[in-house]
CSV table of N, CA and C in Angstrom, one decimal:
chain,number,residue,atom,x,y,z
B,1,MET,N,152.9,17.7,38.3
B,1,MET,CA,153.4,16.4,37.8
B,1,MET,C,152.3,15.7,37.1
B,2,ALA,N,152.5,15.2,35.9
B,2,ALA,CA,151.5,14.6,35.1
B,2,ALA,C,151.3,13.1,35.6
B,3,PRO,N,150.0,12.7,35.4
B,3,PRO,CA,149.7,11.3,35.8
B,3,PRO,C,150.4,10.3,34.9
B,4,LYS,N,150.6,9.1,35.5
B,4,LYS,CA,151.1,8.0,34.6
B,4,LYS,C,150.1,7.7,33.6
B,5,THR,N,150.6,7.4,32.4
B,5,THR,CA,149.7,7.0,31.3
B,5,THR,C,150.0,5.5,30.9
B,6,TYR,N,148.9,4.9,30.5
B,6,TYR,CA,149.0,3.5,30.1
B,6,TYR,C,148.2,3.4,28.8
B,7,ALA,N,149.0,3.1,27.7
B,7,ALA,CA,148.4,3.0,26.4
B,7,ALA,C,147.2,2.0,26.3
B,8,TRP,N,147.4,0.9,27.0
B,8,TRP,CA,146.4,-0.2,26.9
B,8,TRP,C,145.1,0.3,27.6
B,9,ILE,N,145.2,1.1,28.7
B,9,ILE,CA,144.0,1.6,29.4
B,9,ILE,C,143.3,2.6,28.5
B,10,SER,N,144.1,3.5,28.0
B,10,SER,CA,143.5,4.6,27.1
B,10,SER,C,142.8,3.9,25.9
B,11,LEU,N,143.5,2.9,25.3
B,11,LEU,CA,143.0,2.3,24.1
B,11,LEU,C,141.7,1.5,24.4
B,12,TRP,N,141.6,0.9,25.6
B,12,TRP,CA,140.4,0.2,26.0
B,12,TRP,C,139.3,1.2,26.2
B,13,PHE,N,139.5,2.3,26.9
B,13,PHE,CA,138.5,3.3,27.0
B,13,PHE,C,138.0,3.9,25.7
B,14,LEU,N,138.9,4.1,24.8
B,14,LEU,CA,138.6,4.7,23.5
B,14,LEU,C,137.8,3.7,22.6
B,15,ILE,N,138.2,2.5,22.7
B,15,ILE,CA,137.5,1.5,21.9
B,15,ILE,C,136.1,1.1,22.4
B,16,THR,N,136.0,1.0,23.8
B,16,THR,CA,134.7,0.6,24.4
B,16,THR,C,133.7,1.7,24.5
B,17,ALA,N,134.1,3.0,24.5
B,17,ALA,CA,133.2,4.1,24.7
B,17,ALA,C,132.1,4.1,23.6
B,18,PRO,N,132.4,4.0,22.3
B,18,PRO,CA,131.4,4.0,21.3
B,18,PRO,C,130.5,2.7,21.4
B,19,LEU,N,131.1,1.6,21.8
B,19,LEU,CA,130.3,0.4,21.9
B,19,LEU,C,129.3,0.5,23.0
B,20,ILE,N,129.8,1.0,24.2
B,20,ILE,CA,128.9,1.2,25.3
B,20,ILE,C,127.8,2.2,25.0
B,21,LEU,N,128.1,3.3,24.4
B,21,LEU,CA,127.1,4.3,24.1
B,21,LEU,C,126.1,3.7,23.1
B,22,TRP,N,126.6,2.9,22.1
B,22,TRP,CA,125.7,2.3,21.1
B,22,TRP,C,124.7,1.3,21.9
B,23,ASP,N,125.2,0.5,22.8
B,23,ASP,CA,124.4,-0.4,23.6
B,23,ASP,C,123.4,0.4,24.5
B,24,ALA,N,123.9,1.4,25.2
B,24,ALA,CA,123.0,2.1,26.0
B,24,ALA,C,121.9,2.8,25.2
B,25,GLY,N,122.3,3.4,24.1
B,25,GLY,CA,121.3,4.0,23.2
B,25,GLY,C,120.3,3.1,22.7
B,26,TYR,N,120.7,1.8,22.3
B,26,TYR,CA,119.7,0.8,21.9
B,26,TYR,C,118.6,0.6,23.0
B,27,VAL,N,119.1,0.4,24.2
B,27,VAL,CA,118.2,0.1,25.3
B,27,VAL,C,117.3,1.3,25.6
B,28,LEU,N,117.9,2.5,25.7
B,28,LEU,CA,117.1,3.7,26.1
B,28,LEU,C,116.2,4.2,25.0
B,29,MET,N,116.5,3.9,23.8
B,29,MET,CA,115.7,4.3,22.7
B,29,MET,C,114.6,3.3,22.3
B,30,ARG,N,114.5,2.2,23.0
B,30,ARG,CA,113.4,1.3,22.7
B,30,ARG,C,112.0,1.9,22.9
B,31,PRO,N,111.0,1.6,22.1
B,31,PRO,CA,111.0,0.6,21.1
B,31,PRO,C,111.4,1.1,19.7
B,32,ARG,N,111.9,2.3,19.6
B,32,ARG,CA,112.3,2.9,18.3
B,32,ARG,C,113.5,2.2,17.7
B,33,SER,N,114.3,1.6,18.6
B,33,SER,CA,115.6,1.0,18.2
B,33,SER,C,115.4,-0.5,17.9
B,34,MET,N,114.2,-1.0,18.2
B,34,MET,CA,113.9,-2.4,18.0
B,34,MET,C,113.4,-2.8,16.6
B,35,GLU,N,113.3,-4.0,16.4
B,35,GLU,CA,112.7,-4.5,15.1
B,35,GLU,C,111.4,-3.8,14.9
B,36,GLY,N,111.2,-3.2,13.7
B,36,GLY,CA,110.0,-2.5,13.4
B,36,GLY,C,110.1,-1.0,13.7
B,37,GLY,N,111.1,-0.6,14.5
B,37,GLY,CA,111.2,0.8,14.9
B,37,GLY,C,111.9,1.7,13.8
B,38,ASP,N,111.6,2.9,13.8
B,38,ASP,CA,112.1,3.8,12.7
B,38,ASP,C,113.6,4.0,12.8
B,39,LEU,N,114.2,3.7,14.0
B,39,LEU,CA,115.7,3.9,14.2
B,39,LEU,C,116.4,2.6,14.1
B,40,ARG,N,115.7,1.5,13.7
B,40,ARG,CA,116.3,0.2,13.7
B,40,ARG,C,117.6,0.1,12.9
B,41,TRP,N,117.6,0.8,11.8
B,41,TRP,CA,118.8,0.8,10.9
B,41,TRP,C,120.1,1.0,11.7
B,42,PHE,N,120.1,1.8,12.7
B,42,PHE,CA,121.3,2.1,13.5
B,42,PHE,C,121.7,1.0,14.4
B,43,TRP,N,120.7,0.3,14.9
B,43,TRP,CA,120.9,-0.8,15.8
B,43,TRP,C,120.6,-2.2,15.2
B,44,SER,N,120.7,-2.4,13.9
B,44,SER,CA,120.4,-3.7,13.3
B,44,SER,C,121.3,-4.8,13.8
B,45,GLY,N,122.5,-4.5,14.4
B,45,GLY,CA,123.4,-5.5,14.9
B,45,GLY,C,122.8,-6.1,16.2
B,46,PHE,N,121.8,-5.6,16.7
B,46,PHE,CA,121.2,-6.2,18.0
B,46,PHE,C,120.3,-7.3,17.7
B,47,ASP,N,120.1,-7.7,16.5
B,47,ASP,CA,119.3,-8.9,16.2
B,47,ASP,C,119.7,-10.1,17.0
B,48,ILE,N,121.0,-10.3,17.0
B,48,ILE,CA,121.6,-11.5,17.8
B,48,ILE,C,121.3,-11.4,19.2
B,49,TYR,N,121.5,-10.2,19.8
B,49,TYR,CA,121.3,-10.0,21.3
B,49,TYR,C,119.8,-10.2,21.6
B,50,GLU,N,118.9,-9.7,20.7
B,50,GLU,CA,117.5,-9.9,20.9
B,50,GLU,C,117.1,-11.4,21.0
B,51,ARG,N,117.9,-12.2,20.2
B,51,ARG,CA,117.6,-13.6,20.1
B,51,ARG,C,118.2,-14.3,21.3
B,52,ILE,N,119.4,-13.9,21.8
B,52,ILE,CA,120.1,-14.6,22.9
B,52,ILE,C,119.5,-14.2,24.3
B,53,ASP,N,119.3,-12.9,24.5
B,53,ASP,CA,119.0,-12.4,25.8
B,53,ASP,C,117.7,-11.7,25.8
B,54,ASN,N,116.8,-12.2,26.6
B,54,ASN,CA,115.4,-11.7,26.7
B,54,ASN,C,115.3,-10.2,27.1
B,55,VAL,N,116.3,-9.8,27.9
B,55,VAL,CA,116.3,-8.4,28.4
B,55,VAL,C,116.5,-7.4,27.2
B,56,TYR,N,117.0,-7.8,26.1
B,56,TYR,CA,117.2,-7.0,24.9
B,56,TYR,C,116.0,-7.2,23.9
B,57,SER,N,115.2,-8.2,24.2
B,57,SER,CA,114.2,-8.5,23.2
B,57,SER,C,112.9,-7.7,23.3
B,58,VAL,N,112.1,-7.8,22.3
B,58,VAL,CA,110.8,-7.1,22.3
B,58,VAL,C,110.0,-7.7,23.5
B,59,LYS,N,110.1,-9.0,23.7
B,59,LYS,CA,109.3,-9.6,24.8
B,59,LYS,C,109.8,-8.9,26.1
B,60,GLY,N,111.1,-8.8,26.3
B,60,GLY,CA,111.6,-8.2,27.6
B,60,GLY,C,111.2,-6.7,27.7
B,61,TYR,N,111.1,-6.0,26.6
B,61,TYR,CA,110.6,-4.7,26.6
B,61,TYR,C,109.2,-4.6,27.1
B,62,HIS,N,108.3,-5.4,26.5
B,62,HIS,CA,106.9,-5.4,26.8
B,62,HIS,C,106.7,-5.9,28.2
B,63,GLU,N,107.5,-6.8,28.8
B,63,GLU,CA,107.4,-7.3,30.1
B,63,GLU,C,108.0,-6.3,31.1
B,64,LYS,N,108.5,-5.2,30.6
B,64,LYS,CA,109.1,-4.1,31.5
B,64,LYS,C,110.3,-4.7,32.3
B,65,ALA,N,111.2,-5.5,31.7
B,65,ALA,CA,112.4,-6.0,32.3
B,65,ALA,C,113.3,-4.8,32.6
B,66,GLY,N,113.5,-4.5,33.8
B,66,GLY,CA,114.1,-3.2,34.2
B,66,GLY,C,115.7,-3.3,34.3
B,67,PHE,N,116.2,-4.5,34.3
B,67,PHE,CA,117.7,-4.5,34.5
B,67,PHE,C,118.5,-3.9,33.3
B,68,ALA,N,118.1,-4.1,32.1
B,68,ALA,CA,118.8,-3.5,31.0
B,68,ALA,C,118.7,-2.0,31.0
B,69,PRO,N,117.6,-1.4,31.2
B,69,PRO,CA,117.6,0.1,31.2
B,69,PRO,C,118.4,0.6,32.4
B,70,ALA,N,118.3,0.0,33.5
B,70,ALA,CA,119.1,0.4,34.7
B,70,ALA,C,120.6,0.3,34.4
B,71,ALA,N,121.0,-0.8,33.8
B,71,ALA,CA,122.4,-1.0,33.4
B,71,ALA,C,122.8,0.0,32.3
B,72,ALA,N,121.9,0.4,31.4
B,72,ALA,CA,122.2,1.4,30.4
B,72,ALA,C,122.5,2.8,31.0
B,73,VAL,N,121.8,3.1,32.0
B,73,VAL,CA,122.0,4.4,32.7
B,73,VAL,C,123.4,4.3,33.4
B,74,LEU,N,123.7,3.2,34.0
B,74,LEU,CA,125.1,3.1,34.6
B,74,LEU,C,126.1,3.1,33.5
B,75,ASN,N,125.8,2.5,32.4
B,75,ASN,CA,126.8,2.6,31.3
B,75,ASN,C,127.2,4.0,30.9
B,76,LEU,N,126.2,4.9,31.0
B,76,LEU,CA,126.5,6.3,30.7
B,76,LEU,C,127.4,7.0,31.8
B,77,VAL,N,127.1,6.6,33.0
B,77,VAL,CA,128.0,7.1,34.1
B,77,VAL,C,129.4,6.6,34.0
B,78,GLU,N,129.5,5.3,33.7
B,78,GLU,CA,130.9,4.6,33.6
B,78,GLU,C,131.6,5.3,32.4
B,79,THR,N,131.0,5.4,31.3
B,79,THR,CA,131.6,5.9,30.1
B,79,THR,C,132.0,7.4,30.3
B,80,SER,N,131.2,8.1,31.0
B,80,SER,CA,131.6,9.5,31.3
B,80,SER,C,132.8,9.6,32.2
B,81,LEU,N,132.9,8.7,33.2
B,81,LEU,CA,134.1,8.7,34.0
B,81,LEU,C,135.3,8.3,33.2
B,82,ASN,N,135.2,7.3,32.3
B,82,ASN,CA,136.3,6.8,31.5
B,82,ASN,C,136.8,8.0,30.6
B,83,LEU,N,135.8,8.7,30.0
B,83,LEU,CA,136.2,9.8,29.1
B,83,LEU,C,136.9,10.9,29.9
B,84,VAL,N,136.4,11.2,31.1
B,84,VAL,CA,137.1,12.2,31.9
B,84,VAL,C,138.5,11.8,32.2
B,85,TYR,N,138.7,10.5,32.5
B,85,TYR,CA,140.0,9.9,32.7
B,85,TYR,C,140.9,10.3,31.5
B,86,LEU,N,140.4,10.0,30.3
B,86,LEU,CA,141.2,10.2,29.1
B,86,LEU,C,141.5,11.7,29.0
B,87,LEU,N,140.6,12.6,29.3
B,87,LEU,CA,140.8,14.0,29.2
B,87,LEU,C,141.9,14.4,30.2
B,88,LEU,N,141.8,13.9,31.4
B,88,LEU,CA,142.7,14.3,32.5
B,88,LEU,C,144.1,13.6,32.3
B,89,VAL,N,144.2,12.6,31.5
B,89,VAL,CA,145.5,12.0,31.2
B,89,VAL,C,146.2,12.6,30.0
B,90,HIS,N,145.4,12.8,28.9
B,90,HIS,CA,146.0,13.2,27.6
B,90,HIS,C,145.8,14.7,27.2
B,91,VAL,N,144.8,15.3,27.7
B,91,VAL,CA,144.5,16.7,27.2
B,91,VAL,C,144.9,17.7,28.2
B,92,THR,N,144.3,17.6,29.4
B,92,THR,CA,144.7,18.6,30.5
B,92,THR,C,145.2,17.7,31.7
B,93,PRO,N,146.4,17.3,31.7
B,93,PRO,CA,146.9,16.3,32.7
B,93,PRO,C,146.7,16.8,34.1
B,94,ARG,N,146.1,15.9,34.9
B,94,ARG,CA,145.8,16.2,36.3
B,94,ARG,C,146.1,14.9,37.1
B,95,GLN,N,146.6,15.1,38.3
B,95,GLN,CA,146.9,13.9,39.2
B,95,GLN,C,145.6,13.1,39.6
B,96,THR,N,144.5,13.7,39.5
B,96,THR,CA,143.2,13.1,39.9
B,96,THR,C,142.7,12.1,38.8
B,97,ALA,N,143.4,12.0,37.7
B,97,ALA,CA,142.9,11.2,36.5
B,97,ALA,C,142.7,9.7,37.0
B,98,PRO,N,143.6,9.1,37.7
B,98,PRO,CA,143.4,7.7,38.1
B,98,PRO,C,142.2,7.4,38.8
B,99,LEU,N,141.7,8.4,39.6
B,99,LEU,CA,140.5,8.2,40.4
B,99,LEU,C,139.3,8.0,39.4
B,100,PHE,N,139.3,8.8,38.3
B,100,PHE,CA,138.2,8.6,37.4
B,100,PHE,C,138.2,7.3,36.6
B,101,GLY,N,139.4,6.9,36.2
B,101,GLY,CA,139.5,5.6,35.5
B,101,GLY,C,139.2,4.5,36.4
B,102,PHE,N,139.7,4.6,37.7
B,102,PHE,CA,139.4,3.5,38.7
B,102,PHE,C,137.9,3.4,38.9
B,103,ALA,N,137.3,4.5,39.1
B,103,ALA,CA,135.8,4.5,39.4
B,103,ALA,C,135.0,4.0,38.2
B,104,GLY,N,135.4,4.4,37.0
B,104,GLY,CA,134.6,4.0,35.8
B,104,GLY,C,134.8,2.5,35.6
B,105,ALA,N,136.1,2.0,35.7
B,105,ALA,CA,136.3,0.6,35.5
B,105,ALA,C,135.7,-0.2,36.6
B,106,GLY,N,135.8,0.3,37.9
B,106,GLY,CA,135.2,-0.4,39.0
B,106,GLY,C,133.7,-0.5,38.9
B,107,LEU,N,133.0,0.5,38.4
B,107,LEU,CA,131.6,0.4,38.2
B,107,LEU,C,131.3,-0.7,37.1
B,108,THR,N,132.0,-0.7,36.0
B,108,THR,CA,131.8,-1.6,35.0
B,108,THR,C,132.1,-3.0,35.5
B,109,LEU,N,133.1,-3.2,36.2
B,109,LEU,CA,133.4,-4.5,36.8
B,109,LEU,C,132.3,-5.0,37.7
B,110,ALA,N,131.8,-4.1,38.6
B,110,ALA,CA,130.7,-4.5,39.5
B,110,ALA,C,129.4,-4.8,38.7
B,111,LYS,N,129.1,-4.0,37.7
B,111,LYS,CA,127.9,-4.2,36.9
B,111,LYS,C,128.0,-5.5,36.1
B,112,THR,N,129.1,-5.8,35.6
B,112,THR,CA,129.3,-7.1,34.8
B,112,THR,C,129.2,-8.2,35.7
B,113,THR,N,129.8,-8.2,36.9
B,113,THR,CA,129.7,-9.2,37.9
B,113,THR,C,128.2,-9.4,38.3
B,114,LEU,N,127.5,-8.3,38.6
B,114,LEU,CA,126.1,-8.4,38.9
B,114,LEU,C,125.3,-9.1,37.8
B,115,TRP,N,125.5,-8.7,36.6
B,115,TRP,CA,124.8,-9.2,35.4
B,115,TRP,C,125.0,-10.7,35.3
B,116,VAL,N,126.2,-11.2,35.5
B,116,VAL,CA,126.5,-12.6,35.3
B,116,VAL,C,126.0,-13.4,36.5
B,117,THR,N,126.2,-12.9,37.8
B,117,THR,CA,125.7,-13.6,38.9
B,117,THR,C,124.2,-13.6,39.0
B,118,GLN,N,123.5,-12.6,38.5
B,118,GLN,CA,122.1,-12.6,38.4
B,118,GLN,C,121.6,-13.7,37.5
B,119,GLU,N,122.3,-13.9,36.4
B,119,GLU,CA,121.9,-14.9,35.5
B,119,GLU,C,122.1,-16.3,36.1
B,120,TYR,N,123.2,-16.4,36.9
B,120,TYR,CA,123.4,-17.7,37.5
B,120,TYR,C,122.4,-18.0,38.6
B,121,PHE,N,122.0,-17.1,39.4
B,121,PHE,CA,121.1,-17.3,40.5
B,121,PHE,C,119.6,-17.4,40.1
B,122,CYS,N,119.3,-16.9,38.9
B,122,CYS,CA,117.9,-17.0,38.4
B,122,CYS,C,117.8,-18.2,37.4
B,123,GLY,N,118.9,-19.0,37.3
B,123,GLY,CA,118.9,-20.1,36.4
B,123,GLY,C,118.8,-19.7,34.9
B,124,ARG,N,119.6,-18.7,34.5
B,124,ARG,CA,119.6,-18.2,33.2
B,124,ARG,C,118.2,-17.7,32.7
B,125,CYS,N,117.5,-17.1,33.6
B,125,CYS,CA,116.2,-16.7,33.3
B,125,CYS,C,116.0,-15.7,32.2
B,126,SER,N,117.0,-14.9,31.8
B,126,SER,CA,116.8,-14.0,30.8
B,126,SER,C,117.3,-14.5,29.4
B,127,HIS,N,117.7,-15.7,29.4
B,127,HIS,CA,118.2,-16.3,28.1
B,127,HIS,C,117.1,-17.2,27.5
B,128,THR,N,117.1,-17.2,26.2
B,128,THR,CA,116.1,-18.0,25.5
B,128,THR,C,116.6,-19.4,25.5
B,129,SER,N,115.7,-20.4,25.4
B,129,SER,CA,116.0,-21.8,25.4
B,129,SER,C,116.4,-22.3,24.0
B,130,THR,N,116.2,-21.5,23.0
B,130,THR,CA,116.4,-21.9,21.6
B,130,THR,C,117.7,-21.5,21.0
B,131,GLU,N,118.6,-20.9,21.9
B,131,GLU,CA,119.8,-20.3,21.3
B,131,GLU,C,120.8,-21.4,21.0
B,132,ASP,N,121.7,-21.1,20.0
B,132,ASP,CA,122.8,-22.0,19.6
B,132,ASP,C,123.9,-21.8,20.7
B,133,PRO,N,124.4,-22.9,21.2
B,133,PRO,CA,125.5,-22.8,22.2
B,133,PRO,C,126.7,-22.0,21.8
B,134,VAL,N,127.1,-22.2,20.5
B,134,VAL,CA,128.2,-21.5,20.0
B,134,VAL,C,127.9,-20.0,19.9
B,135,GLU,N,126.7,-19.6,19.5
B,135,GLU,CA,126.3,-18.2,19.4
B,135,GLU,C,126.3,-17.6,20.8
B,136,PHE,N,125.7,-18.4,21.8
B,136,PHE,CA,125.7,-18.0,23.2
B,136,PHE,C,127.1,-17.7,23.7
B,137,PHE,N,128.0,-18.6,23.5
B,137,PHE,CA,129.4,-18.4,23.9
B,137,PHE,C,130.0,-17.2,23.3
B,138,LYS,N,129.8,-17.1,22.0
B,138,LYS,CA,130.5,-16.0,21.2
B,138,LYS,C,129.9,-14.6,21.6
B,139,PHE,N,128.6,-14.5,21.8
B,139,PHE,CA,128.0,-13.2,22.0
B,139,PHE,C,127.6,-12.9,23.5
B,140,TRP,N,127.7,-13.9,24.4
B,140,TRP,CA,127.4,-13.6,25.8
B,140,TRP,C,128.5,-13.9,26.7
B,141,ILE,N,129.0,-15.1,26.7
B,141,ILE,CA,130.1,-15.5,27.6
B,141,ILE,C,131.4,-14.8,27.3
B,142,ALA,N,131.9,-15.0,26.1
B,142,ALA,CA,133.2,-14.4,25.7
B,142,ALA,C,133.3,-12.9,26.0
B,143,PRO,N,132.3,-12.1,25.5
B,143,PRO,CA,132.4,-10.7,25.8
B,143,PRO,C,132.4,-10.3,27.3
B,144,ASN,N,131.6,-11.0,28.1
B,144,ASN,CA,131.6,-10.8,29.5
B,144,ASN,C,132.9,-11.1,30.2
B,145,VAL,N,133.6,-12.2,29.7
B,145,VAL,CA,134.9,-12.6,30.2
B,145,VAL,C,135.9,-11.5,29.9
B,146,VAL,N,135.9,-11.0,28.6
B,146,VAL,CA,136.8,-10.0,28.2
B,146,VAL,C,136.6,-8.7,29.0
B,147,TRP,N,135.3,-8.3,29.1
B,147,TRP,CA,135.0,-7.1,29.9
B,147,TRP,C,135.4,-7.2,31.3
B,148,PHE,N,135.2,-8.3,31.9
B,148,PHE,CA,135.5,-8.5,33.3
B,148,PHE,C,137.1,-8.5,33.5
B,149,ALA,N,137.8,-9.2,32.6
B,149,ALA,CA,139.2,-9.2,32.7
B,149,ALA,C,139.9,-7.9,32.5
B,150,PHE,N,139.5,-7.1,31.5
B,150,PHE,CA,140.1,-5.8,31.3
B,150,PHE,C,139.8,-4.9,32.4
B,151,CYS,N,138.5,-4.8,32.9
B,151,CYS,CA,138.2,-3.9,34.0
B,151,CYS,C,138.9,-4.3,35.3
B,152,ALA,N,139.1,-5.6,35.5
B,152,ALA,CA,139.8,-6.0,36.7
B,152,ALA,C,141.3,-5.6,36.6
B,153,MET,N,141.9,-5.7,35.4
B,153,MET,CA,143.2,-5.3,35.3
B,153,MET,C,143.4,-3.8,35.4
B,154,ILE,N,142.4,-3.0,34.9
B,154,ILE,CA,142.4,-1.5,35.1
B,154,ILE,C,142.3,-1.1,36.5
B,155,VAL,N,141.3,-1.7,37.2
B,155,VAL,CA,141.1,-1.4,38.6
B,155,VAL,C,142.4,-1.8,39.4
B,156,THR,N,143.0,-2.9,39.1
B,156,THR,CA,144.2,-3.3,39.8
B,156,THR,C,145.4,-2.3,39.5
B,157,ARG,N,145.6,-2.0,38.3
B,157,ARG,CA,146.7,-1.1,37.9
B,157,ARG,C,146.5,0.3,38.5
B,158,LEU,N,145.3,0.9,38.3
B,158,LEU,CA,145.1,2.3,38.8
B,158,LEU,C,144.9,2.3,40.3
B,159,GLY,N,144.4,1.2,40.9
B,159,GLY,CA,144.4,1.1,42.3
B,159,GLY,C,145.8,1.2,42.9
B,160,ARG,N,146.7,0.5,42.3
B,160,ARG,CA,148.1,0.5,42.8
B,160,ARG,C,148.7,1.9,42.7
B,161,ASP,N,148.4,2.6,41.5
B,161,ASP,CA,148.9,3.9,41.4
B,161,ASP,C,148.3,4.9,42.4
B,162,ILE,N,147.0,4.7,42.7
B,162,ILE,CA,146.4,5.6,43.7
B,162,ILE,C,147.0,5.3,45.1
B,163,THR,N,147.2,4.0,45.4
B,163,THR,CA,147.8,3.7,46.7
B,163,THR,C,149.2,4.2,46.8
B,164,SER,N,149.9,4.1,45.7
B,164,SER,CA,151.3,4.6,45.7
B,164,SER,C,151.3,6.1,46.0
B,165,SER,N,150.4,6.8,45.3
B,165,SER,CA,150.4,8.3,45.4
B,165,SER,C,150.0,8.7,46.8
B,166,LEU,N,149.2,7.9,47.5
B,166,LEU,CA,148.7,8.2,48.9
B,166,LEU,C,149.8,8.0,49.9
B,167,SER,N,150.7,7.1,49.6
B,167,SER,CA,151.8,6.8,50.5
B,167,SER,C,153.1,7.6,50.3
B,168,ARG,N,153.1,8.5,49.3
B,168,ARG,CA,154.2,9.3,49.1
B,168,ARG,C,154.2,10.5,50.2
B,169,PRO,N,155.4,10.9,50.6
B,169,PRO,CA,155.5,12.0,51.6
B,169,PRO,C,155.1,13.3,50.8
B,170,LEU,N,154.5,14.2,51.6
B,170,LEU,CA,154.2,15.5,51.0
B,170,LEU,C,155.4,16.2,50.6
B,171,PRO,N,155.4,17.0,49.6
B,171,PRO,CA,156.5,17.9,49.2
B,171,PRO,C,156.8,18.8,50.4
B,172,LYS,N,158.1,19.1,50.6
B,172,LYS,CA,158.5,19.9,51.8
B,172,LYS,C,157.8,21.2,51.9
B,173,GLU,N,157.6,22.0,50.9
B,173,GLU,CA,157.0,23.3,51.0
B,173,GLU,C,155.5,23.2,51.4
B,174,ARG,N,154.8,22.1,51.0
B,174,ARG,CA,153.4,21.9,51.4
B,174,ARG,C,153.4,21.5,52.9
B,175,ALA,N,154.3,20.6,53.3
B,175,ALA,CA,154.3,20.2,54.6
B,175,ALA,C,154.7,21.3,55.6
B,176,ASP,N,155.6,22.2,55.2
B,176,ASP,CA,155.9,23.4,56.1
B,176,ASP,C,154.8,24.3,56.3
B,177,LYS,N,153.9,24.5,55.3
B,177,LYS,CA,152.8,25.4,55.4
B,177,LYS,C,151.8,24.9,56.4
B,178,ARG,N,151.7,23.6,56.5
B,178,ARG,CA,150.7,23.0,57.4
B,178,ARG,C,151.2,23.1,58.9
B,179,LEU,N,152.4,23.3,59.2
B,179,LEU,CA,152.9,23.4,60.5
B,179,LEU,C,152.7,24.8,61.0
């Protein structure tokens, strides 16, 4: 039996995978990906994030701010799980697919929550004091809200599917073999 498919979940995972990999690559390739680095051309869009968030900045890199690289490694794990979900839903259908999507979205949800609450409890310690409030909203608050909302919806949807599949009775022939 093929797993249930949800176009919106597949679309979310397909759209976000390259963005997440681009972000993780920027962090893990520092200092080459930063201003003055030979690979900067590929990550030139990070100028804004370097201005808004110290963990992405040259200063954060030199101060060995470890949260961004740790999060980047988790990004690779999450994205791998999401891509396995897509494979197991669309290419080689397997009933285990929801577990991978649930785990990937759950990790992203937990990491996003951790990132935001860490900022709250440290008094926005990783943000520069010179940023424009509109820019801060557009490039930090809004993306985190969207990320949180989509991942929460995916965890809820796939969690319900997993729960439903666990509460189904076993097929008769499998149940008979166990007796």
